[in-house]
Coordinates of C-alpha atoms (C1' of nucleotides) in Angstrom, one line a residue:
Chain A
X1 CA -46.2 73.1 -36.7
X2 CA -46.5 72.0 -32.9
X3 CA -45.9 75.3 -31.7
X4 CA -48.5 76.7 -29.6
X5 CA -50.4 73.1 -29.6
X6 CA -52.0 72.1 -26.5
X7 CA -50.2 68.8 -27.1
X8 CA -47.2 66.8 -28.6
X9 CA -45.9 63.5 -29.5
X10 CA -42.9 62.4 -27.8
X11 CA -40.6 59.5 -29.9
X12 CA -41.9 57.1 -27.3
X13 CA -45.5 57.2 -28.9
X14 CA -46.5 58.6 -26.0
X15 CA -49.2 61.2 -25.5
X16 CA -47.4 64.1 -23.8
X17 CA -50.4 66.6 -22.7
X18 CA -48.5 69.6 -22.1
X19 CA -48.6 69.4 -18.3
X20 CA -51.6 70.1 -16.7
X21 CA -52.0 73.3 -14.7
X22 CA -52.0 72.7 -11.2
X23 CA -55.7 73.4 -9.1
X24 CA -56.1 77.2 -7.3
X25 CA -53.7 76.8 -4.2
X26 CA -51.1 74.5 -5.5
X27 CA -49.0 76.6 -7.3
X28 CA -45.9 75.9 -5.7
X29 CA -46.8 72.6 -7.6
X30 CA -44.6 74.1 -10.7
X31 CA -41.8 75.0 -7.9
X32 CA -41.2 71.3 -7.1
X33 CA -41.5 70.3 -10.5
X34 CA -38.7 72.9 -11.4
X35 CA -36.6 71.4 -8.8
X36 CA -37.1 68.2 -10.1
X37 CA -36.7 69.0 -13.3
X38 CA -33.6 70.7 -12.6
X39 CA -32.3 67.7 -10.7
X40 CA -32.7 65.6 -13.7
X41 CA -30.9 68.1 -16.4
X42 CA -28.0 68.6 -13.7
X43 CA -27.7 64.8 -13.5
X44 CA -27.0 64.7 -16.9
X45 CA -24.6 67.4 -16.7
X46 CA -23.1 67.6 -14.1
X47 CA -22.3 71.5 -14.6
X48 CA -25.1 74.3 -13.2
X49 CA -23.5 76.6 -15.5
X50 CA -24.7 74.4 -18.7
X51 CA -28.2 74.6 -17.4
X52 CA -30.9 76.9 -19.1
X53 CA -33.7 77.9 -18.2
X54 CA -35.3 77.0 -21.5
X55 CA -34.2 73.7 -20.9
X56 CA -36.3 72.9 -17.9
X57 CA -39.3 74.6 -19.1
X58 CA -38.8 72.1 -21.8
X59 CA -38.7 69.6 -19.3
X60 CA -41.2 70.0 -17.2
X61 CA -43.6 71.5 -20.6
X62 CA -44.4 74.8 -19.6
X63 CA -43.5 78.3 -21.4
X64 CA -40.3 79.8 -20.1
X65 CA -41.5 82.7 -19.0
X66 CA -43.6 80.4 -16.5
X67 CA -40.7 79.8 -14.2
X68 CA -40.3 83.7 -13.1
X69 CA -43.8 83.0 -10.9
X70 CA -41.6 80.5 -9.2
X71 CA -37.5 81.9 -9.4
X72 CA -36.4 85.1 -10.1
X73 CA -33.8 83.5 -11.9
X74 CA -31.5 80.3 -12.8
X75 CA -29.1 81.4 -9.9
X76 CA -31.7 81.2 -7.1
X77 CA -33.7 77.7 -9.1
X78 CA -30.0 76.0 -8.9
X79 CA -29.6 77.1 -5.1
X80 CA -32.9 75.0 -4.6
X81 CA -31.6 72.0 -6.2
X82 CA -28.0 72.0 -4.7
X83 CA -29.9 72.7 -1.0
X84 CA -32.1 69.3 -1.5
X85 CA -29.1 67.3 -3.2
X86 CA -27.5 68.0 0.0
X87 CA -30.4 67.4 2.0
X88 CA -31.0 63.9 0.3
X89 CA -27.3 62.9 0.8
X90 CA -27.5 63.6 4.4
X91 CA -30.8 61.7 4.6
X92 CA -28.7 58.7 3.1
X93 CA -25.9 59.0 5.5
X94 CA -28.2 59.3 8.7
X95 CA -30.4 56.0 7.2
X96 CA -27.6 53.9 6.8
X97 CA -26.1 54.6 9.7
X98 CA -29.1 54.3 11.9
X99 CA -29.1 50.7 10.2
X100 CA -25.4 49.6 11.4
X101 CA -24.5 48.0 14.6
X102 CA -21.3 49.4 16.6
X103 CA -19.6 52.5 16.0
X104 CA -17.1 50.7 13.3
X105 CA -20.4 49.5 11.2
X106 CA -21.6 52.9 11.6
X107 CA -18.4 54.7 10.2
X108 CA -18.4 52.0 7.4
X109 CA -22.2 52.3 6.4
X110 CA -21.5 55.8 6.4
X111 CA -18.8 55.7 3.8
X112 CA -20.9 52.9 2.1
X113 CA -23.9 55.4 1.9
X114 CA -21.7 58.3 0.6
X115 CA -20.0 56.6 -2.6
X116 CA -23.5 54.8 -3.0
X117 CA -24.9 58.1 -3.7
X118 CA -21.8 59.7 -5.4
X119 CA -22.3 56.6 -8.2
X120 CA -25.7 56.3 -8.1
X121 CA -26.6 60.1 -9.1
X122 CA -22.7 61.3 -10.5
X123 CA -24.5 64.4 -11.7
X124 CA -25.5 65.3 -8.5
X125 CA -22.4 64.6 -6.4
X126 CA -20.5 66.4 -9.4
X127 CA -22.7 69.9 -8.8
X128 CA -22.6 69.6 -5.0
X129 CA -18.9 69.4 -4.9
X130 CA -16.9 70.7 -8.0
X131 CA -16.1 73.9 -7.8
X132 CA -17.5 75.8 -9.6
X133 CA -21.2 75.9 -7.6
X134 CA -20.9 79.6 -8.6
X135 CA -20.7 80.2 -4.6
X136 CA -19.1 83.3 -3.3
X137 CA -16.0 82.1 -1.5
X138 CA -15.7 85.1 0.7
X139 CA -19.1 84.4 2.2
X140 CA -18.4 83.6 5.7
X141 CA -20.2 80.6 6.3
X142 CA -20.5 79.8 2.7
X143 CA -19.4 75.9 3.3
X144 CA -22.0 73.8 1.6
X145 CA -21.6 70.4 2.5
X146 CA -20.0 70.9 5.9
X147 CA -22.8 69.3 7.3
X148 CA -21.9 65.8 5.5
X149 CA -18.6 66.0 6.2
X150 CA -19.5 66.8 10.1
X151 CA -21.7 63.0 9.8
X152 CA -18.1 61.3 8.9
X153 CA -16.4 63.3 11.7
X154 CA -18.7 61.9 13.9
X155 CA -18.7 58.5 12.7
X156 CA -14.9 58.7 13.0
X157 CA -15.4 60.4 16.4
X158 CA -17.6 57.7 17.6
X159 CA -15.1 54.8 17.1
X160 CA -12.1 56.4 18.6
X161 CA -14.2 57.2 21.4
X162 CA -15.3 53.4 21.8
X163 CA -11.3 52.6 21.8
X164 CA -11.7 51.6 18.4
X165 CA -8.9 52.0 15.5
X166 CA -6.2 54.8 16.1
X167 CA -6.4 56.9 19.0
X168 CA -6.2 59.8 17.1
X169 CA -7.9 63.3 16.4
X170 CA -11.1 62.7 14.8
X171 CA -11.3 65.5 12.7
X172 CA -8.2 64.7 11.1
X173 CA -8.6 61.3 10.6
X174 CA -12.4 62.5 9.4
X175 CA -10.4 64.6 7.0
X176 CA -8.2 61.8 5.3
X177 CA -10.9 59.4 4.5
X178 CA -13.6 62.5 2.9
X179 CA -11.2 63.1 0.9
X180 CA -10.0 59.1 -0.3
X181 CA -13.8 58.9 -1.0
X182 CA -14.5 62.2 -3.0
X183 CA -11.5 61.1 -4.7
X184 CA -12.5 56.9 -5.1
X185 CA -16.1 58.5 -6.5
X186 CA -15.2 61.2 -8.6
X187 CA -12.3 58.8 -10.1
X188 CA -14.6 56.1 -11.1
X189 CA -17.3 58.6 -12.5
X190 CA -14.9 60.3 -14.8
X191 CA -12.6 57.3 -15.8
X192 CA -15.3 54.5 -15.7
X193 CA -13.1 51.7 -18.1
X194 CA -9.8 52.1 -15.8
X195 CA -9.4 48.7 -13.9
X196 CA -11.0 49.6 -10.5
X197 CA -10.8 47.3 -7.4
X198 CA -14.3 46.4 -6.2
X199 CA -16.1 49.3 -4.0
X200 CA -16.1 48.3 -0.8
X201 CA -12.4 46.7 -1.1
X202 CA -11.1 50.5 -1.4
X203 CA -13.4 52.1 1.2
X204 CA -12.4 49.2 3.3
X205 CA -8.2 50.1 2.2
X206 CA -8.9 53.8 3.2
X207 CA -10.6 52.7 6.5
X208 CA -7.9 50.6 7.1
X209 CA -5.2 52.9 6.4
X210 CA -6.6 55.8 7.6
X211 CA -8.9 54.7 10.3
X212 CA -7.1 51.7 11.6
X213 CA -10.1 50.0 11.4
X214 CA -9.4 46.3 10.7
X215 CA -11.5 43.6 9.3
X216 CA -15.6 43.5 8.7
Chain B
X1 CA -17.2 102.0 -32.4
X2 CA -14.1 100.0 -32.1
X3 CA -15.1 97.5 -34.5
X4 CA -13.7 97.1 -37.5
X5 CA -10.4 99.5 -36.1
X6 CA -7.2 98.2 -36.3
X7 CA -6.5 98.5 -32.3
X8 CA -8.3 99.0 -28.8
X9 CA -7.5 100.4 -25.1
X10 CA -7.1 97.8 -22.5
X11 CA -7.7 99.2 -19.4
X12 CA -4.4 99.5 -18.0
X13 CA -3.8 101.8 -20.5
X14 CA -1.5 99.2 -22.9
X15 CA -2.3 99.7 -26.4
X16 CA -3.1 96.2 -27.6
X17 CA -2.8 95.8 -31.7
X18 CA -5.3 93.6 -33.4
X19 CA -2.6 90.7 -32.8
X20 CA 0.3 91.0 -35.3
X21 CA -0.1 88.5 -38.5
X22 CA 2.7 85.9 -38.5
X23 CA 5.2 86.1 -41.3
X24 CA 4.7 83.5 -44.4
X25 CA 5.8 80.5 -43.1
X26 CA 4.6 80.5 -39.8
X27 CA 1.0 80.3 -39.8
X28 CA 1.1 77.6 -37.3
X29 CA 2.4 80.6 -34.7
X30 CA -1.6 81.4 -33.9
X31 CA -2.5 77.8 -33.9
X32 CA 0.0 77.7 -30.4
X33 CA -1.6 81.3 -29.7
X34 CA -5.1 79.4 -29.9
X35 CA -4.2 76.7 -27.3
X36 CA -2.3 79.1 -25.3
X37 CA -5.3 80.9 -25.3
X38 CA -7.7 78.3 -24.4
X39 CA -5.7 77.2 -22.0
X40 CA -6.3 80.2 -20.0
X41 CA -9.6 80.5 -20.5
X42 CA -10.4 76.9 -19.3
X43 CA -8.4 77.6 -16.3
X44 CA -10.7 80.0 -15.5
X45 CA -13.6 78.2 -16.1
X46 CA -12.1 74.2 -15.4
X47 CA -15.0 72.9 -17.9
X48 CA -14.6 72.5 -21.6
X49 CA -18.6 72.7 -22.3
X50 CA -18.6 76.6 -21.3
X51 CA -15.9 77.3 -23.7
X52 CA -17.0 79.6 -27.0
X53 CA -14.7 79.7 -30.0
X54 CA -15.8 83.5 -29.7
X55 CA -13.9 83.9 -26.6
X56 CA -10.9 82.1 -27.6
X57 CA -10.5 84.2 -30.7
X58 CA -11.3 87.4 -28.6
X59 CA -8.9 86.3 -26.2
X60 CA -6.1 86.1 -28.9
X61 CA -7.4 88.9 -30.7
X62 CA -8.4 87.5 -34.2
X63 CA -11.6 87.4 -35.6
X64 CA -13.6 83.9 -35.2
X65 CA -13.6 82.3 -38.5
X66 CA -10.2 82.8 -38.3
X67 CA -9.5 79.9 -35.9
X68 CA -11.0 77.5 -38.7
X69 CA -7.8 77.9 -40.5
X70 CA -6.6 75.4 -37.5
X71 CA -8.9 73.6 -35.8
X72 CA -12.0 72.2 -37.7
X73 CA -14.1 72.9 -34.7
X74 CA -14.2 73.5 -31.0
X75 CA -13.5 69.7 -30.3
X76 CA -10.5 69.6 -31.7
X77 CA -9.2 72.7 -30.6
X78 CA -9.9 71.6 -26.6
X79 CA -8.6 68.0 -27.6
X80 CA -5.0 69.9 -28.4
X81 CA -5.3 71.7 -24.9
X82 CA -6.1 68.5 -23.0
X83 CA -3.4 66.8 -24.8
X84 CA -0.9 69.9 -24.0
X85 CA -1.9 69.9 -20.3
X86 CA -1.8 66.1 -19.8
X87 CA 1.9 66.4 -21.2
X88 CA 2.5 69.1 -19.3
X89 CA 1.5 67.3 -16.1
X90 CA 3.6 64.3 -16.8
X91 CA 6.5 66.2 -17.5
X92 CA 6.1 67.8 -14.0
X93 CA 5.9 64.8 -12.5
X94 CA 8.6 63.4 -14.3
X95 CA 11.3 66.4 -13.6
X96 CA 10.3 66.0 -9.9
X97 CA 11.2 62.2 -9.5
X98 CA 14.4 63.0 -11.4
X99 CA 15.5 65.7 -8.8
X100 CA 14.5 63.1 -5.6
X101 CA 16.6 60.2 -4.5
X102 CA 15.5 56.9 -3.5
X103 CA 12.4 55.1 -4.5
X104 CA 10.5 56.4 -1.4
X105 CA 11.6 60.4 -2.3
X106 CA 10.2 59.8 -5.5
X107 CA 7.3 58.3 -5.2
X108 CA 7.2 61.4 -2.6
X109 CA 8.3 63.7 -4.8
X110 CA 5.9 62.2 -7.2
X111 CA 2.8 62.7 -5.7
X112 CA 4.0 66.5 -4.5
X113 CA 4.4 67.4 -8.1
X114 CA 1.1 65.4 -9.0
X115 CA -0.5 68.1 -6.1
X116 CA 1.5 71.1 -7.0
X117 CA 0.4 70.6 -10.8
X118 CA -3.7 70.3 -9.5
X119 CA -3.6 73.0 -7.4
X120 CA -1.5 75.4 -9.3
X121 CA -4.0 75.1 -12.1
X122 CA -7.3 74.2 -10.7
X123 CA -9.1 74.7 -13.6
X124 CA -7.0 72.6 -16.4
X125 CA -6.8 69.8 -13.8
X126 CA -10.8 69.7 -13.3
X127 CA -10.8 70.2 -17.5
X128 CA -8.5 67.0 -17.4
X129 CA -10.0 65.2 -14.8
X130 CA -13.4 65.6 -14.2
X131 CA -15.8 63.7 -16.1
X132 CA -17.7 65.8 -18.5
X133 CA -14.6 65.8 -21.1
X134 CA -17.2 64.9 -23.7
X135 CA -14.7 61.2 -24.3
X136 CA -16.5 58.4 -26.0
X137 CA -16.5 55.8 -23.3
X138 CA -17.2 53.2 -25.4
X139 CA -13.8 54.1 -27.7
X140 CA -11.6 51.2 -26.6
X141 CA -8.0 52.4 -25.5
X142 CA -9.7 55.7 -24.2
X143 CA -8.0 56.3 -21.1
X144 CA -6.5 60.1 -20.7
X145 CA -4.4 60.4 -17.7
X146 CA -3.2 56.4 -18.3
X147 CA 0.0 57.7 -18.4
X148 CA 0.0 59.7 -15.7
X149 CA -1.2 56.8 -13.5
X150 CA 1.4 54.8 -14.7
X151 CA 3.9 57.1 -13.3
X152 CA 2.5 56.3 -9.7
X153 CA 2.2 52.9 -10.2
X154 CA 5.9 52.8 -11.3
X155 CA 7.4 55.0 -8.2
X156 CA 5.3 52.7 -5.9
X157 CA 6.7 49.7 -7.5
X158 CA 10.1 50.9 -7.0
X159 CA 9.6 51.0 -3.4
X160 CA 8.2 47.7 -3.5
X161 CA 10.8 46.1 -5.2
X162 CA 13.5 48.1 -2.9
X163 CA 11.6 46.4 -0.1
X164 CA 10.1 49.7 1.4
X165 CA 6.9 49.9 2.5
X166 CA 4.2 47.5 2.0
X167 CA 4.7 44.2 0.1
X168 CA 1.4 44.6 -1.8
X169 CA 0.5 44.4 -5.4
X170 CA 2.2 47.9 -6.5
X171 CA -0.9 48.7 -9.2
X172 CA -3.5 48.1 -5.9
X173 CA -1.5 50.6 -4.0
X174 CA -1.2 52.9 -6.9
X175 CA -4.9 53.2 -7.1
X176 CA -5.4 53.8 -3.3
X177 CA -3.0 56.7 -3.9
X178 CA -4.4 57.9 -6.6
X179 CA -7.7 58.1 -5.6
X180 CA -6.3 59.8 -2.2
X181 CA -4.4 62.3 -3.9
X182 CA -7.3 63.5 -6.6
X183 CA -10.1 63.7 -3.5
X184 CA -6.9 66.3 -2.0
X185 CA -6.3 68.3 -4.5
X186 CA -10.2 68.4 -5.8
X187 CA -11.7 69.5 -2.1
X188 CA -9.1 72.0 -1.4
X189 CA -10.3 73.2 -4.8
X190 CA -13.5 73.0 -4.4
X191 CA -13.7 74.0 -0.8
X192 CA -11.3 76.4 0.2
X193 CA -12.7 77.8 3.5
X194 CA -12.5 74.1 4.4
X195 CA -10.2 74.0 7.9
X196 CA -7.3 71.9 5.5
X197 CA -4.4 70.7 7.0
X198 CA -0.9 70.8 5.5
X199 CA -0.9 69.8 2.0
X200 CA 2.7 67.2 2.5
X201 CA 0.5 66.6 6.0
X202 CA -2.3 64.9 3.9
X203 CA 0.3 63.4 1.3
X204 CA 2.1 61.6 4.0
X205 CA -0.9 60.5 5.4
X206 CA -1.7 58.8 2.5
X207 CA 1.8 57.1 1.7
X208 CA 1.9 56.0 5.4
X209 CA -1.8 54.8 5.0
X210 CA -1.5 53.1 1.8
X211 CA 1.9 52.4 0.7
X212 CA 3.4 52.0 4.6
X213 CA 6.2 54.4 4.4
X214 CA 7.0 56.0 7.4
X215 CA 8.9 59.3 8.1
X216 CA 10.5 61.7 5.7
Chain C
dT1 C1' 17.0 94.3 -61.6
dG2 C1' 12.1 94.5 -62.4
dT3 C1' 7.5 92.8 -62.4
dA4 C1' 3.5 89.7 -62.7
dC5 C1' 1.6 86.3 -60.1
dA6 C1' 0.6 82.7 -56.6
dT7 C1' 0.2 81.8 -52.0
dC8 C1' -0.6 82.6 -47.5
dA9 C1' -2.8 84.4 -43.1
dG10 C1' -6.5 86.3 -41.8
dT11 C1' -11.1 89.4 -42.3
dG12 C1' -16.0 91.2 -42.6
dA13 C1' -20.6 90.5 -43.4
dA14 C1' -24.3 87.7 -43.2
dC15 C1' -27.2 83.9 -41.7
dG16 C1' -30.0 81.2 -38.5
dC17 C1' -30.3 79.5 -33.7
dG18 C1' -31.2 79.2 -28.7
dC19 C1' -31.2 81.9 -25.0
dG20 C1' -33.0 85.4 -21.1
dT21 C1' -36.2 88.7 -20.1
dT22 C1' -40.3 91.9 -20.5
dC23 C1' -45.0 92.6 -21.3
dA24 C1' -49.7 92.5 -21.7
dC25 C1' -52.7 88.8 -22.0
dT26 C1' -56.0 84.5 -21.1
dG27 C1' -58.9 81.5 -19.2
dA28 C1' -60.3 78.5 -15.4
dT29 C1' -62.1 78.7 -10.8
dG30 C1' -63.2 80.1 -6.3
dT31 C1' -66.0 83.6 -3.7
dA32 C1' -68.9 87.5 -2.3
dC33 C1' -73.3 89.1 -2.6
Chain D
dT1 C1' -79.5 79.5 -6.5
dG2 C1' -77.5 82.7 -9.7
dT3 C1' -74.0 85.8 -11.2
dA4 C1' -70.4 89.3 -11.3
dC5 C1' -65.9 89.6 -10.1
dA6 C1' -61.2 88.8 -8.2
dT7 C1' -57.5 85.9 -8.2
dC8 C1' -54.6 82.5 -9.6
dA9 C1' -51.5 79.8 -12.8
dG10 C1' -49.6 80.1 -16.7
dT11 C1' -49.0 81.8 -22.0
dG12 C1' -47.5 84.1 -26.5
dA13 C1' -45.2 87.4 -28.8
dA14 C1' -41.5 90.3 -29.0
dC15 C1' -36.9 92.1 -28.2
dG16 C1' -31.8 92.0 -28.1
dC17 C1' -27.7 89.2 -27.4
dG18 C1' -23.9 86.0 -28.2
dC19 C1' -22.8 82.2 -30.6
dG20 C1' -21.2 78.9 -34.7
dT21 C1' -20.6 78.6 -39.4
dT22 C1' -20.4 80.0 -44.4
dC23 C1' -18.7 82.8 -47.9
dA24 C1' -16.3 85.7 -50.9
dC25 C1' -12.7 88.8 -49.9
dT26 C1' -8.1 91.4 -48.9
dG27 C1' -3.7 92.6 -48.7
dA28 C1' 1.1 91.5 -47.6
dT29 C1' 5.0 88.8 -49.3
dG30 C1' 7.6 85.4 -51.4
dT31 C1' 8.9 83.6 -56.1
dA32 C1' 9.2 82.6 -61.2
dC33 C1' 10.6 84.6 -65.1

DNA sequence: TGTACATCAGTGAACGCGCGTTCACTGATGTAC
DNA sequence: TGTACATCAGTGAACGCGCGTTCACTGATGTAC
């Protein structure tokens, strides 16, 4: 029995040592371990409610009980994933745009960035934005993700502002294309064989249409 | 204890009987009781993976191994649900273009009822929708929600062909709408503090966006 | 009309499993003296 | 330079819980004779 070894065998053949414990100070080693841990299980899901915390002590091969040093419980180890998910998205969206030329390349990289995330890690996207984040929606305040969605009003903002596209209110039209591209993302996660147009072809449509943005 | 009795207290004071045993010939009642069942539950919770066959038979007010007697397993009892609620939809949408008049009104009337149907029931649309149905992707042919699809494409086609709106390929246009109208329906779910505008606001948006319709 | 029997719809008890949470603990290592 | 000790990072055992699944069963009711 492997139980209480100091070692396993994964399937891979490979040596698994069962983590090694992190030097005097560096404790809140574990904690970003946990995170990523947690990252990678919620990728996979898609669901925080499906996660346990058995299964990312598992993960990262430590004893349950080992997470309680670093979260008081699943609730508060979640909140720390969902926090950096966003954090990296928004990273994404400021990099590409800082990358674009014009305030029309800028919108577009934007959009470009957020479905390039969305696909790349469905998990992810799918935790930040379903809704069942477990978030209390009386909080005031309580509007995770409000900060992306402020980077596309901005982008939109920026283009009407250079006499670009319609001359209309930013926020609104900032409104129209979040949601064609939650919807182009979330649609191509969960039906993957329907018989989707290239990518960019329906971000371009929804600048289009909703933007008035025309051409590349 | 109350288990074991024959009845229990709800708390608003309604005596609730174990759940009456149907007559001889209609064993197949609790089997509809079952989906009815789950349906509500999965309306609460919008994902089929935090589903129990313990609730569902607590819910009805059987005991569990009773729910063997109609579906082999949880699977194929939440296959029956998805399959109910994906009729359902249709149906909606269906009634709705009946009642409009002209290919424009119905493709209108189409995607209203599409809308009303998500965010009425939040939680069986995200069960339908979202991607963590637990569907072999690989199973050729396994595309739930085909039908509904079709519906769109067909009420956009009928404008087409009346020569309204845009002279595009009808399925393209379908798709944009699609896509449109699930990233609606699945922010305001998801982020209802959000500063929305008009639901029929966004709809038009999109028709006038992606289909070129104009005015109501 | 009466009765034995088959069938039907559903139950109760039992089991093993994975989980969350608690508790006292271990053992390596830095530090005070 | 040596050593006692505190601290730090993490463990193992134990517990109760809800769950899925199995099994033999119960008891009402329709039906054959």
């Amino acid at each position: 029995m492997a139980r209480g070894a100091t070692s396993s065998v994964r399937g891979d053949d490979q040596e698994v040592v069962r983590r090694q414990r992190s030097p005097r100070g560096q404790g809140s080693r574990l904690r970003l371990e946990l995170i990523d841990a947690a990252t990678r299980l919620l990728e996979v899901s898609g669901d925080a409610r499906v996660l346990t915390l058995a299964s990312v002590a598992r993960e990262v091969g430590i004893a349950t009980p080992s997470i309680y040093r670093h979260f008081s419980d699943l609730g508060s180890l979640v909140e720390a994933v969902v926090s950096d998910s966003f954090q990296r998205l928004d990273d994404a969206l400021v990099a590409a745009m800082e990358l674009a030329k014009g305030p029309p390349g800028r919108l577009r990289a934007c959009c470009t960035a957020y479905c390039g995330f969305a696909l790349e890690n469905p998990g992810q996207y799918h935790v930040l934005f379903n809704a069942y984040l477990g978030l209390d929606p009386d909080r005031p305040g309580e509007r995770p993700g409000e900060r992306v969605f402020d980077r596309l009003v901005g982008a939109v903002a920026a283009c009407t502002e250079a006499g670009v596209g319609r001359q209309e209110a930013p926020h609104l039209m900032a409104v129209h294309v979040w949601v064609a591209l939650h919807g182009i993302v979330s649609l191509m996660t969960s039906r993957p064989n329907h018989a989707w147009p290239p990518l960019d072809e329906l971000i371009e449509a929804t600048l289009t249409g909703q933007v008035g943005l025309h051409g590349r």
